[in-house]
Each structure stands twice: as structure tokens, then as C-alpha cells.
Amino acid sequence: MKKLFYIPAIFLLVTGITLGQDNSPSEQNQKTANTKFILTGFGFGGMGIEGTGDEQKSTFGETGFSPIFLWKQSDRIFFESELEFELKEEGTEIGLEYANISYIFNKYMTLRAGKFLSPFGTFQERLHPAWINKLVSKPLGFGHSAVGPTSEIGFDLRGGIPLYHCKLNYSIYVSNGPKLNNGSDMPEETGMLKYENFIDNNLNKAIGGRFGLLPFPNSSVEIGASYQTAMVGDKDDSLYENIRAQMFAVDFSLVKGIKFLKGIIDIKGQFSQVNVDKADYFDPLDTTGMAYTFENITQVYYGQLSFRPAMLKNKLIKNIELVGRYATLMSPEESKWGEEEKQLTIGINYWTSWRTVIKFNYQMIRHGHDSEEENAFLIQFAIGF
Amino acid sequence: MKKLKIIVVAGSLFIVSAVTLTNCVSLKVTAKNGALLWGDNCKRCHNTPSPVDFTDELWETIGMHMQIRANLTDKETKKIVEFLQSAN
């Protein structure tokens, strides 16, 4: 019944605003010229056969749609937002991946405010979309339960600076930062950092940044270093409010056409480490009430190599790409979530256009030293639009 | 697994050295035209886009998006957008 009221009310409001505007053709053209809006994004679908030994499962799934809204309001003001729709077992999951406004101060400095992809490393900010990521899966520790932040809510100052033969780029941000799981919620993840800190859990703000250097004029190589520091305990929680997390990352990228190989080589890698101050934690299931502690250091790295013979004349072969990636995640051994995981993924991609790809991957994951290897065969069809 | 690691590290070092040597003869960034910059920069993250896939107006918006996201310099962005607009 309420809907019946809202629909005509919205219609009247929109009509009123529209009629109230001066619709002279010259002004309309001016508005169209100033405001440039684009709906872009990416989508993907696929299937996987995965499991260990006899425990195999095979399912279609891994379907997602991420519309991206870009709005250039003027030469200085820009808005970007990405929504994320993904099929999960419980149903369709909707998320706001990012939404932020940028103001370009000058050639070398842009300020962003809102929720933005974290400039900590490069995978999350530049390489995670399904049509850009060369493999179906993300490297260990770079997915949604990531080691290091995936997004930030705050302010980010960034830019690119030419330096004769080189280029520099930077990003310095202030954000809510991560929060510490002190064990009161999900005791099996005690001591782990949670990065989705939408309402800051304390008065402290995280400070972080990344500096990138492109030493060659053809921009084929980029070396980056990132750092973030933040207090992560809840405000007024005397046991944990002074616990600090420091994290750093180094990343590397090399993309280069090699004439004698008649193709493009793409090498990417990132190493991230998260250090959380040592603290005493309590297990709610431990009736003795004894505290336990551990060195809270988590490390993750991946290295990826791909080759596409894009300079060949044969249309079929030039669109084929070979990819391999190795990733390792080492979380604190004495924690309840600590283990060492290794992931090796190899794949063949076929590009039907510059932004449409079909990926065929074989992946092996080993958890710890004694566990059985988890194998998966994954297929994904991804499109950027 | 150890052998694989050694192969990957050795291979990477070889490629890095080869690329370093071949890069030394490249033009400086400010002397490059839009087509060269388009070829150099887009492929750092994704395949180079086809100029015909978007209109002039959309390239302007996409250019601004990439300037902010990929930290392209102001001059690079302008030259790349001008090239894409002229080639579509």
C-alpha cells in the first residue's frame, strides 16, 4: 500500500524538478558537455571441479557481476563506485566495493574521499577484476579474507610525477584502519585483523601509503613499497587498546613485448607482512581461564608469470596466453588459525577480445605439511565492459 | 617444489636483465606521443583497449579514471586520451 503512495509522489517530485529547470537547448547542451557519465564494469561465470582424494565436488557457480559507475563532473571532480553482486551458497551477496569522490588539485596531486581500494600493494587496486586477473582464483591471502587491507574508508592523496627518464607515483592515506579480533567474536580467529572496519572501533586512524618507481621510460617495470600503521584494539578495551599493527609490502611488475619471442611477457609479484603487537588472549572454551599468546606475524607472497605470443600473425595462437602463479601464506603457528598454505596455479587463457577471456586453470593447494593436496580444475569466462 | 622455485627465480632474473638492457634505448617519457604512451601504460595492468570501443566523450571519463587509479601523469593521460579520440 505504501508503495502506491511513493510511486506517484516520486513521479510528481521528478516532474516538478524537471519542469522547474530552464530547458533551453543551449543550456542543455552545456550540461551534457560538462557531465560525463559512464556505466562500465565486469562480469564472470564459470565452473569448478575441486576436492581432495575421493572427496570431489563439481559445480557451476563462481558467477559475479560488478557494475562500475564513473562520473566526470568537471575537469577537477570525479566520482567512482563499484557494486559487487556475487552468487554464494546463501544467495546473492551484494557489496559496495568502493565509492569515492576525487578532487584534482593540480597535475601532481589528487585527493580522494570515501571508500577506495587499498593502495597497499597493487593486486587489490589494479589487478583483482576478473577480466584483468589472469587466473580464476586470487593468490592466497589476496582474496576477501586478505592479509593486508583490501579497501580503506578515509582520505587518500595521490598522483604521478614524471622525472626525466623515470616516473614516480605515490599514494598517502588516512583511514579507519583494521580492527583486532580479541576473541569475543569468533574465538577461532583470535588475534586476526578484520579490515572491514566501517565504523572505526577506536579514535586512532591508520596512516599508510605506497610509493612506486617506474625506472624506465617505457613504463615496463614498476617497483613499489607500501606501509601502514594503526592501533587496532577497541576503544576503552584496556587489554587491547594499545595494540598496534604494522604492515608493509613490496611489489614488482614487468610487462614487456619481447621481439625475438614474438610475444608479451608479464611478471608480477607481491610480498606482504602484517605484524601485530604481542598480546594475551583468552579462549572462552578453556575453563582454566589461562591466557595464551603468540608472535602475531603473517606473511604472504605470490609470483606470477604469463606469456602471450601477441606479435604472431596467426589469429588463433596470438590470442592464447600461458600463465603460472605460485603463492604462499604463512600465518602464526601458535595461533588458532595459524598454518602454512601453498598454492600453485597454471592456466591457459583464450582472449576473444582485449577485455573478454576464457580461462582454464589447474590449481593445487597444500595446507600445512601433512595434509592432502587439494586439487581443482577451474573454468571462467570473464568480460569487462 | 624447490627445483621449480630455482627455475622461476633464474628465469625471472634472465628476463629482468634482458628487459633492462633493451629499455636503455627508449625515448624519455615527455617526448613520447599518445600512441606510444597508450601502448606502454595500459598493458601494465590489462590488454591495450581498442580506440573504437568508446566514444570521444567516454574516453575522456575513462582517461580521468585511469589517471587517478593508475597514477598516470597529467601529460600522459592527456596524450593517451587525445590519441584514442583521434583513432576511433
CSV table of C-alpha atoms in Angstrom, one decimal:
chain,number,residue,atom,x,y,z
A,1,MET,CA,0.0,0.0,0.0
A,2,LYS,CA,2.9,2.3,0.9
A,3,LYS,CA,4.4,1.7,-2.5
A,4,LEU,CA,1.3,3.0,-4.2
A,5,PHE,CA,1.8,6.3,-2.3
A,6,TYR,CA,5.5,6.6,-3.0
A,7,ILE,CA,5.4,6.0,-6.8
A,8,PRO,CA,3.1,9.0,-7.7
A,9,ALA,CA,5.0,11.1,-5.1
A,10,ILE,CA,8.4,10.4,-6.7
A,11,PHE,CA,6.8,10.9,-10.1
A,12,LEU,CA,5.5,14.3,-9.1
A,13,LEU,CA,8.8,15.3,-7.5
A,14,VAL,CA,10.8,14.4,-10.6
A,15,THR,CA,8.3,16.1,-12.9
A,16,GLY,CA,8.4,19.2,-10.7
A,17,ILE,CA,12.2,19.4,-10.7
A,18,THR,CA,12.3,18.8,-14.5
A,19,LEU,CA,9.7,21.5,-15.3
A,20,GLY,CA,11.3,23.9,-12.9
A,21,GLN,CA,14.6,23.8,-14.9
A,22,ASP,CA,15.3,26.1,-17.8
A,23,ASN,CA,15.4,23.7,-20.7
A,24,SER,CA,16.8,26.0,-23.3
A,25,PRO,CA,18.7,23.9,-25.9
A,26,SER,CA,22.0,25.8,-25.3
A,27,GLU,CA,22.0,25.2,-21.6
A,28,GLN,CA,21.0,21.5,-22.1
A,29,ASN,CA,24.0,21.0,-24.5
A,30,GLN,CA,26.2,22.7,-22.0
A,31,LYS,CA,25.1,20.3,-19.3
A,32,THR,CA,25.7,17.3,-21.5
A,33,ALA,CA,29.1,18.6,-22.3
A,34,ASN,CA,30.1,19.2,-18.7
A,35,THR,CA,28.8,16.0,-17.2
A,36,LYS,CA,30.3,12.8,-18.5
A,37,PHE,CA,28.9,9.6,-17.1
A,38,ILE,CA,29.7,6.0,-17.9
A,39,LEU,CA,28.4,2.7,-16.7
A,40,THR,CA,31.2,0.2,-17.1
A,41,GLY,CA,32.3,-2.9,-15.1
A,42,PHE,CA,32.8,-6.6,-15.4
A,43,GLY,CA,31.1,-9.9,-15.1
A,44,PHE,CA,32.1,-13.5,-15.0
A,45,GLY,CA,30.7,-17.0,-14.8
A,46,GLY,CA,32.4,-20.4,-14.5
A,47,MET,CA,32.7,-23.9,-13.1
A,48,GLY,CA,35.0,-25.9,-10.9
A,49,ILE,CA,35.9,-29.4,-10.1
A,50,GLU,CA,37.7,-29.5,-6.8
A,51,GLY,CA,38.5,-31.5,-3.7
A,52,THR,CA,41.0,-33.9,-2.1
A,53,GLY,CA,41.3,-37.6,-3.0
A,54,ASP,CA,37.8,-39.1,-3.2
A,55,GLU,CA,36.1,-36.1,-1.8
A,56,GLN,CA,35.5,-34.3,-5.1
A,57,LYS,CA,32.8,-31.7,-5.9
A,58,SER,CA,31.8,-30.4,-9.3
A,59,THR,CA,29.6,-27.4,-9.7
A,60,PHE,CA,28.8,-24.4,-11.9
A,61,GLY,CA,29.0,-21.3,-9.9
A,62,GLU,CA,31.5,-18.5,-9.4
A,63,THR,CA,29.2,-16.1,-11.0
A,64,GLY,CA,29.5,-12.4,-10.4
A,65,PHE,CA,28.5,-9.0,-11.8
A,66,SER,CA,30.3,-5.8,-10.8
A,67,PRO,CA,28.8,-2.6,-12.4
A,68,ILE,CA,31.1,0.4,-12.1
A,69,PHE,CA,29.8,3.9,-12.2
A,70,LEU,CA,32.1,6.7,-13.3
A,71,TRP,CA,31.1,10.3,-13.4
A,72,LYS,CA,33.4,13.1,-14.5
A,73,GLN,CA,31.6,16.1,-13.2
A,74,SER,CA,34.3,18.6,-14.3
A,75,ASP,CA,38.0,18.7,-15.1
A,76,ARG,CA,38.7,18.5,-11.4
A,77,ILE,CA,35.9,16.5,-9.8
A,78,PHE,CA,35.4,12.7,-10.4
A,79,PHE,CA,33.3,10.1,-8.8
A,80,GLU,CA,33.7,6.3,-9.0
A,81,SER,CA,31.8,3.5,-7.5
A,82,GLU,CA,31.7,-0.3,-7.9
A,83,LEU,CA,28.9,-2.6,-6.7
A,84,GLU,CA,29.6,-6.3,-6.4
A,85,PHE,CA,26.9,-9.0,-6.9
A,86,GLU,CA,28.1,-12.5,-6.3
A,87,LEU,CA,26.4,-15.9,-6.0
A,88,LYS,CA,27.0,-17.5,-2.7
A,89,GLU,CA,25.5,-20.6,-1.1
A,90,GLU,CA,23.2,-18.4,0.9
A,91,GLY,CA,22.0,-16.5,-2.1
A,92,THR,CA,23.2,-13.4,-3.9
A,93,GLU,CA,25.6,-11.3,-2.0
A,94,ILE,CA,25.7,-7.5,-2.7
A,95,GLY,CA,28.6,-5.3,-1.6
A,96,LEU,CA,29.8,-1.8,-2.1
A,97,GLU,CA,33.4,-2.5,-3.3
A,98,TYR,CA,34.2,1.3,-3.4
A,99,ALA,CA,32.5,4.7,-3.7
A,100,ASN,CA,34.7,7.8,-3.6
A,101,ILE,CA,35.0,11.4,-4.8
A,102,SER,CA,38.2,12.7,-6.2
A,103,TYR,CA,39.3,16.3,-6.5
A,104,ILE,CA,42.3,17.0,-8.7
A,105,PHE,CA,44.2,19.9,-7.0
A,106,ASN,CA,46.9,20.1,-9.7
A,107,LYS,CA,48.9,17.9,-12.1
A,108,TYR,CA,50.6,16.0,-9.3
A,109,MET,CA,48.0,15.8,-6.6
A,110,THR,CA,44.6,14.3,-6.3
A,111,LEU,CA,42.6,13.9,-3.1
A,112,ARG,CA,40.1,11.1,-2.8
A,113,ALA,CA,37.5,10.7,0.0
A,114,GLY,CA,35.2,7.8,0.7
A,115,LYS,CA,35.7,4.0,0.4
A,116,PHE,CA,38.5,3.2,-2.0
A,117,LEU,CA,40.5,0.1,-3.0
A,118,SER,CA,43.6,0.0,-0.8
A,119,PRO,CA,46.8,1.3,-2.4
A,120,PHE,CA,48.6,-1.2,-0.1
A,121,GLY,CA,50.4,-3.2,-2.8
A,122,THR,CA,49.0,-3.4,-6.3
A,123,PHE,CA,46.9,-6.6,-6.5
A,124,GLN,CA,43.8,-5.2,-4.9
A,125,GLU,CA,43.8,-1.8,-6.5
A,126,ARG,CA,44.8,-2.7,-10.0
A,127,LEU,CA,44.6,-6.4,-10.7
A,128,HIS,CA,41.7,-8.0,-8.9
A,129,PRO,CA,38.9,-7.7,-11.5
A,130,ALA,CA,38.1,-11.0,-13.2
A,131,TRP,CA,38.8,-9.7,-16.7
A,132,ILE,CA,42.2,-8.4,-15.5
A,133,ASN,CA,43.3,-11.2,-13.1
A,134,LYS,CA,44.9,-13.7,-15.4
A,135,LEU,CA,43.8,-16.7,-13.3
A,136,VAL,CA,40.4,-17.7,-12.0
A,137,SER,CA,41.4,-17.6,-8.4
A,138,LYS,CA,43.2,-14.9,-6.5
A,139,PRO,CA,46.6,-15.5,-4.9
A,140,LEU,CA,46.4,-16.9,-1.4
A,141,GLY,CA,46.0,-14.0,1.1
A,142,PHE,CA,44.7,-11.6,-1.6
A,143,GLY,CA,41.0,-12.5,-1.6
A,144,HIS,CA,38.3,-11.3,0.7
A,145,SER,CA,39.9,-12.7,3.8
A,146,ALA,CA,43.1,-11.0,2.9
A,147,VAL,CA,46.5,-10.4,4.6
A,148,GLY,CA,46.7,-6.7,4.4
A,149,PRO,CA,43.8,-4.3,3.6
A,150,THR,CA,41.7,-4.6,0.5
A,151,SER,CA,39.9,-1.3,0.9
A,152,GLU,CA,40.0,1.8,3.1
A,153,ILE,CA,37.5,4.3,4.3
A,154,GLY,CA,39.1,7.7,4.6
A,155,PHE,CA,41.1,10.2,2.6
A,156,ASP,CA,43.8,9.4,0.1
A,157,LEU,CA,46.3,11.9,-1.5
A,158,ARG,CA,47.9,10.5,-4.7
A,159,GLY,CA,49.5,11.3,-8.0
A,160,GLY,CA,52.1,10.6,-10.7
A,161,ILE,CA,55.2,12.6,-11.3
A,162,PRO,CA,57.5,12.4,-14.4
A,163,LEU,CA,61.2,12.5,-13.6
A,164,TYR,CA,63.0,12.8,-16.9
A,165,HIS,CA,63.5,9.1,-17.9
A,166,CYS,CA,61.7,7.8,-14.8
A,167,LYS,CA,58.2,8.2,-13.2
A,168,LEU,CA,57.2,8.2,-9.6
A,169,ASN,CA,53.8,7.6,-8.2
A,170,TYR,CA,52.6,7.9,-4.7
A,171,SER,CA,49.5,7.4,-2.5
A,172,ILE,CA,49.3,8.5,1.1
A,173,TYR,CA,46.1,7.8,3.0
A,174,VAL,CA,44.4,8.1,6.4
A,175,SER,CA,41.7,5.7,7.1
A,176,ASN,CA,39.7,3.8,9.8
A,177,GLY,CA,42.3,1.0,9.5
A,178,PRO,CA,41.8,-2.6,10.6
A,179,LYS,CA,40.4,-3.9,13.9
A,180,LEU,CA,41.7,-6.7,16.1
A,181,ASN,CA,39.6,-9.7,16.8
A,182,ASN,CA,40.2,-10.1,20.6
A,183,GLY,CA,38.4,-13.4,20.7
A,184,SER,CA,35.0,-12.2,21.9
A,185,ASP,CA,33.6,-12.8,18.5
A,186,MET,CA,34.8,-15.9,16.5
A,187,PRO,CA,37.4,-17.2,19.0
A,188,GLU,CA,39.0,-19.4,16.4
A,189,GLU,CA,40.2,-16.2,14.7
A,190,THR,CA,41.6,-14.5,17.9
A,191,GLY,CA,44.4,-12.2,17.1
A,192,MET,CA,43.4,-11.8,13.4
A,193,LEU,CA,42.8,-8.4,11.9
A,194,LYS,CA,39.5,-7.5,10.4
A,195,TYR,CA,39.7,-5.0,7.6
A,196,GLU,CA,36.0,-4.2,7.1
A,197,ASN,CA,36.1,-1.5,9.8
A,198,PHE,CA,33.2,0.6,8.5
A,199,ILE,CA,32.7,2.4,11.8
A,200,ASP,CA,36.0,3.0,13.4
A,201,ASN,CA,36.5,0.9,16.6
A,202,ASN,CA,38.8,3.5,18.2
A,203,LEU,CA,39.9,7.1,17.9
A,204,ASN,CA,43.1,6.3,16.2
A,205,LYS,CA,43.4,6.4,12.5
A,206,ALA,CA,45.5,4.2,10.2
A,207,ILE,CA,48.2,6.0,8.2
A,208,GLY,CA,49.6,4.3,5.1
A,209,GLY,CA,50.9,4.8,1.7
A,210,ARG,CA,52.6,3.4,-1.3
A,211,PHE,CA,55.5,4.7,-3.4
A,212,GLY,CA,56.0,3.3,-6.9
A,213,LEU,CA,59.0,3.8,-9.2
A,214,LEU,CA,59.0,3.2,-12.9
A,215,PRO,CA,62.7,3.4,-13.7
A,216,PHE,CA,62.4,3.0,-17.5
A,217,PRO,CA,60.7,5.5,-19.9
A,218,ASN,CA,58.6,2.8,-21.5
A,219,SER,CA,56.9,2.1,-18.1
A,220,SER,CA,57.6,-1.6,-18.4
A,221,VAL,CA,59.0,-2.0,-14.9
A,222,GLU,CA,57.4,-0.8,-11.7
A,223,ILE,CA,58.7,-1.4,-8.2
A,224,GLY,CA,56.6,-0.4,-5.2
A,225,ALA,CA,56.8,-0.2,-1.5
A,226,SER,CA,53.8,0.1,0.9
A,227,TYR,CA,53.5,0.7,4.6
A,228,GLN,CA,50.6,1.0,7.1
A,229,THR,CA,50.4,1.5,10.8
A,230,ALA,CA,47.4,1.6,13.1
A,231,MET,CA,46.1,1.0,16.6
A,232,VAL,CA,43.7,-1.9,16.2
A,233,GLY,CA,42.1,-2.6,19.6
A,234,ASP,CA,38.7,-1.4,20.6
A,235,LYS,CA,38.4,2.0,22.4
A,236,ASP,CA,38.3,1.5,26.2
A,237,ASP,CA,39.3,-2.1,26.0
A,238,SER,CA,42.2,-1.9,28.5
A,239,LEU,CA,43.8,-5.1,27.4
A,240,TYR,CA,44.0,-4.4,23.7
A,241,GLU,CA,43.6,-0.6,23.1
A,242,ASN,CA,47.3,-0.1,22.7
A,243,ILE,CA,47.9,-2.9,20.3
A,244,ARG,CA,49.4,-1.7,17.1
A,245,ALA,CA,49.5,-3.3,13.7
A,246,GLN,CA,52.2,-2.5,11.3
A,247,MET,CA,52.3,-3.9,7.8
A,248,PHE,CA,54.5,-3.5,4.8
A,249,ALA,CA,54.6,-4.8,1.2
A,250,VAL,CA,56.8,-4.7,-1.8
A,251,ASP,CA,55.5,-5.3,-5.3
A,252,PHE,CA,57.0,-5.8,-8.7
A,253,SER,CA,55.7,-5.6,-12.2
A,254,LEU,CA,57.3,-6.2,-15.5
A,255,VAL,CA,55.3,-6.1,-18.8
A,256,LYS,CA,57.3,-6.1,-21.9
A,257,GLY,CA,57.0,-7.1,-25.6
A,258,ILE,CA,59.9,-9.3,-26.5
A,259,LYS,CA,60.5,-9.3,-30.2
A,260,PHE,CA,62.5,-12.5,-30.5
A,261,LEU,CA,59.8,-14.3,-28.6
A,262,LYS,CA,57.1,-12.6,-30.6
A,263,GLY,CA,55.1,-12.0,-27.6
A,264,ILE,CA,54.5,-10.2,-24.3
A,265,ILE,CA,55.9,-11.3,-21.0
A,266,ASP,CA,54.1,-10.2,-17.9
A,267,ILE,CA,55.7,-10.9,-14.5
A,268,LYS,CA,54.0,-9.7,-11.3
A,269,GLY,CA,54.7,-10.3,-7.6
A,270,GLN,CA,54.0,-9.0,-4.2
A,271,PHE,CA,55.2,-9.8,-0.7
A,272,SER,CA,53.2,-8.5,2.3
A,273,GLN,CA,53.8,-8.9,6.0
A,274,VAL,CA,51.5,-8.0,8.8
A,275,ASN,CA,52.9,-7.6,12.4
A,276,VAL,CA,50.5,-7.2,15.3
A,277,ASP,CA,51.9,-6.5,18.8
A,278,LYS,CA,52.0,-9.5,21.1
A,279,ALA,CA,49.0,-9.7,23.4
A,280,ASP,CA,47.4,-12.1,25.9
A,281,TYR,CA,44.3,-13.7,24.6
A,282,PHE,CA,41.7,-15.9,26.4
A,283,ASP,CA,39.9,-18.9,25.0
A,284,PRO,CA,36.2,-18.9,26.0
A,285,LEU,CA,36.2,-22.7,25.8
A,286,ASP,CA,39.2,-23.0,28.2
A,287,THR,CA,37.7,-23.4,31.7
A,288,THR,CA,41.0,-22.7,33.4
A,289,GLY,CA,40.9,-19.1,32.2
A,290,MET,CA,44.6,-19.2,31.3
A,291,ALA,CA,45.8,-16.6,28.8
A,292,TYR,CA,47.8,-17.6,25.8
A,293,THR,CA,50.0,-15.6,23.4
A,294,PHE,CA,51.9,-15.9,20.2
A,295,GLU,CA,54.1,-14.0,17.8
A,296,ASN,CA,51.5,-12.4,15.6
A,297,ILE,CA,53.2,-12.2,12.2
A,298,THR,CA,51.6,-13.1,8.9
A,299,GLN,CA,53.4,-13.2,5.6
A,300,VAL,CA,52.1,-13.8,2.1
A,301,TYR,CA,53.7,-13.6,-1.3
A,302,TYR,CA,52.9,-14.5,-4.9
A,303,GLY,CA,54.8,-14.5,-8.1
A,304,GLN,CA,53.1,-14.8,-11.5
A,305,LEU,CA,54.5,-15.2,-15.0
A,306,SER,CA,52.5,-15.1,-18.2
A,307,PHE,CA,53.3,-15.1,-21.8
A,308,ARG,CA,51.1,-14.3,-24.8
A,309,PRO,CA,52.5,-14.6,-28.4
A,310,ALA,CA,50.6,-11.4,-29.4
A,311,MET,CA,53.1,-10.5,-32.2
A,312,LEU,CA,52.4,-13.6,-34.2
A,313,LYS,CA,50.2,-13.4,-37.3
A,314,ASN,CA,48.2,-16.5,-36.6
A,315,LYS,CA,44.9,-15.2,-35.1
A,316,LEU,CA,44.3,-18.3,-33.0
A,317,ILE,CA,47.7,-18.6,-31.4
A,318,LYS,CA,48.2,-14.9,-30.8
A,319,ASN,CA,45.2,-14.8,-28.5
A,320,ILE,CA,46.4,-17.7,-26.3
A,321,GLU,CA,48.1,-16.9,-23.1
A,322,LEU,CA,50.0,-19.2,-20.7
A,323,VAL,CA,50.0,-18.3,-17.0
A,324,GLY,CA,51.6,-19.7,-13.9
A,325,ARG,CA,51.5,-18.5,-10.3
A,326,TYR,CA,52.9,-19.6,-7.0
A,327,ALA,CA,51.7,-18.2,-3.7
A,328,THR,CA,52.4,-18.9,-0.1
A,329,LEU,CA,50.6,-17.8,3.1
A,330,MET,CA,52.3,-18.2,6.5
A,331,SER,CA,50.1,-17.3,9.5
A,332,PRO,CA,51.3,-17.5,13.1
A,333,GLU,CA,51.9,-21.1,14.0
A,334,GLU,CA,50.8,-20.9,17.6
A,335,SER,CA,47.5,-19.1,16.9
A,336,LYS,CA,44.2,-21.0,16.4
A,337,TRP,CA,44.2,-20.0,12.7
A,338,GLY,CA,47.9,-20.5,12.0
A,339,GLU,CA,49.1,-22.7,9.2
A,340,GLU,CA,51.2,-22.6,6.1
A,341,GLU,CA,49.5,-22.8,2.8
A,342,LYS,CA,50.9,-23.1,-0.7
A,343,GLN,CA,49.2,-22.6,-3.9
A,344,LEU,CA,50.3,-23.4,-7.4
A,345,THR,CA,48.1,-22.5,-10.3
A,346,ILE,CA,48.7,-22.9,-14.0
A,347,GLY,CA,46.4,-21.9,-16.8
A,348,ILE,CA,45.7,-21.3,-20.4
A,349,ASN,CA,43.7,-18.3,-21.4
A,350,TYR,CA,42.0,-17.5,-24.7
A,351,TRP,CA,41.3,-13.8,-25.4
A,352,THR,CA,38.3,-13.3,-27.7
A,353,SER,CA,38.9,-9.5,-27.4
A,354,TRP,CA,41.1,-7.2,-25.3
A,355,ARG,CA,38.6,-7.4,-22.5
A,356,THR,CA,37.0,-10.9,-22.9
A,357,VAL,CA,38.7,-14.0,-21.8
A,358,ILE,CA,38.1,-17.7,-21.2
A,359,LYS,CA,40.4,-19.2,-18.6
A,360,PHE,CA,41.2,-22.9,-18.0
A,361,ASN,CA,43.1,-23.4,-14.8
A,362,TYR,CA,44.6,-26.3,-12.8
A,363,GLN,CA,45.3,-25.5,-9.1
A,364,MET,CA,47.0,-27.3,-6.3
A,365,ILE,CA,46.7,-26.1,-2.7
A,366,ARG,CA,48.5,-27.7,0.3
A,367,HIS,CA,47.5,-26.7,3.8
A,368,GLY,CA,50.4,-27.5,6.3
A,369,HIS,CA,53.0,-30.2,5.8
A,370,ASP,CA,50.9,-33.3,6.4
A,371,SER,CA,47.6,-32.6,4.7
A,372,GLU,CA,46.5,-34.0,1.5
A,373,GLU,CA,46.8,-31.8,-1.6
A,374,GLU,CA,43.6,-30.0,-2.7
A,375,ASN,CA,43.3,-30.0,-6.5
A,376,ALA,CA,41.0,-28.0,-8.6
A,377,PHE,CA,40.1,-27.6,-12.3
A,378,LEU,CA,38.6,-24.2,-12.9
A,379,ILE,CA,37.0,-22.6,-15.9
A,380,GLN,CA,35.9,-19.0,-16.1
A,381,PHE,CA,34.5,-16.8,-18.7
A,382,ALA,CA,35.1,-13.1,-17.9
A,383,ILE,CA,34.2,-9.9,-19.6
A,384,GLY,CA,35.0,-6.3,-19.0
A,385,PHE,CA,32.5,-3.7,-20.4
B,1,MET,CA,58.9,-27.6,-5.5
B,2,LYS,CA,62.5,-26.4,-4.7
B,3,LYS,CA,63.5,-27.0,-8.4
B,4,LEU,CA,60.5,-25.1,-9.6
B,5,LYS,CA,61.5,-22.1,-7.3
B,6,ILE,CA,65.0,-22.1,-8.7
B,7,ILE,CA,63.8,-22.2,-12.2
B,8,VAL,CA,61.3,-19.4,-11.6
B,9,VAL,CA,63.9,-17.2,-9.9
B,10,ALA,CA,66.6,-17.9,-12.5
B,11,GLY,CA,64.1,-17.3,-15.4
B,12,SER,CA,62.9,-14.1,-13.8
B,13,LEU,CA,66.4,-12.7,-13.4
B,14,PHE,CA,67.2,-13.5,-17.0
B,15,ILE,CA,64.1,-11.7,-18.2
B,16,VAL,CA,64.7,-8.7,-15.9
B,17,SER,CA,68.3,-8.4,-17.2
B,18,ALA,CA,67.2,-8.7,-20.9
B,19,VAL,CA,64.5,-6.1,-20.4
B,20,THR,CA,66.8,-3.7,-18.5
B,21,LEU,CA,69.3,-3.8,-21.5
B,22,THR,CA,66.6,-3.3,-24.1
B,23,ASN,CA,64.9,-0.5,-22.2
B,24,CYS,CA,68.0,1.7,-22.1
B,25,VAL,CA,67.4,3.0,-25.7
B,26,SER,CA,63.8,4.1,-25.1
B,27,LEU,CA,62.6,7.7,-25.5
B,28,LYS,CA,62.1,9.8,-22.4
B,29,VAL,CA,58.5,9.9,-21.2
B,30,THR,CA,57.8,13.6,-22.1
B,31,ALA,CA,59.0,13.1,-25.7
B,32,LYS,CA,56.5,10.2,-26.4
B,33,ASN,CA,53.3,10.6,-28.4
B,34,GLY,CA,49.9,9.3,-27.3
B,35,ALA,CA,50.1,6.1,-29.3
B,36,LEU,CA,53.4,5.1,-27.6
B,37,LEU,CA,52.1,6.0,-24.2
B,38,TRP,CA,48.9,4.1,-24.8
B,39,GLY,CA,51.0,1.0,-25.7
B,40,ASP,CA,53.3,1.5,-22.8
B,41,ASN,CA,50.9,2.2,-20.0
B,42,CYS,CA,47.6,0.3,-20.5
B,43,LYS,CA,49.2,-3.1,-20.7
B,44,ARG,CA,50.9,-2.7,-17.3
B,45,CYS,CA,47.5,-3.9,-15.9
B,46,HIS,CA,45.4,-5.1,-18.8
B,47,ASN,CA,45.4,-5.5,-22.5
B,48,THR,CA,45.5,-2.3,-24.5
B,49,PRO,CA,42.0,-1.2,-25.3
B,50,SER,CA,40.8,-0.6,-28.8
B,51,PRO,CA,40.1,3.1,-29.6
B,52,VAL,CA,36.9,2.2,-31.4
B,53,ASP,CA,35.2,0.7,-28.3
B,54,PHE,CA,34.3,4.0,-26.8
B,55,THR,CA,33.2,7.5,-28.0
B,56,ASP,CA,35.4,10.6,-27.6
B,57,GLU,CA,33.3,11.7,-24.6
B,58,LEU,CA,33.6,8.3,-22.8
B,59,TRP,CA,37.4,8.2,-23.4
B,60,GLU,CA,37.6,11.5,-21.5
B,61,THR,CA,35.9,9.9,-18.5
B,62,ILE,CA,37.9,6.7,-18.7
B,63,GLY,CA,41.1,8.7,-19.0
B,64,MET,CA,40.4,10.6,-15.8
B,65,HIS,CA,39.5,7.3,-14.1
B,66,MET,CA,42.8,5.8,-15.2
B,67,GLN,CA,44.8,8.9,-14.2
B,68,ILE,CA,43.5,8.6,-10.7
B,69,ARG,CA,43.5,4.8,-10.4
B,70,ALA,CA,46.8,4.0,-12.1
B,71,ASN,CA,48.6,7.3,-11.0
B,72,LEU,CA,49.3,8.2,-14.6
B,73,THR,CA,50.8,11.7,-15.0
B,74,ASP,CA,48.7,14.5,-16.3
B,75,LYS,CA,50.6,14.8,-19.6
B,76,GLU,CA,50.4,11.0,-20.2
B,77,THR,CA,46.7,11.0,-19.7
B,78,LYS,CA,46.0,13.9,-22.0
B,79,LYS,CA,48.2,12.4,-24.8
B,80,ILE,CA,46.6,9.0,-24.4
B,81,VAL,CA,43.1,10.4,-24.5
B,82,GLU,CA,43.8,12.6,-27.5
B,83,PHE,CA,45.3,9.6,-29.3
B,84,LEU,CA,42.3,7.4,-28.5
B,85,GLN,CA,39.9,10.1,-29.6
B,86,SER,CA,41.7,10.6,-32.9
B,87,ALA,CA,42.0,6.9,-33.7
B,88,ASN,CA,38.4,5.8,-33.1
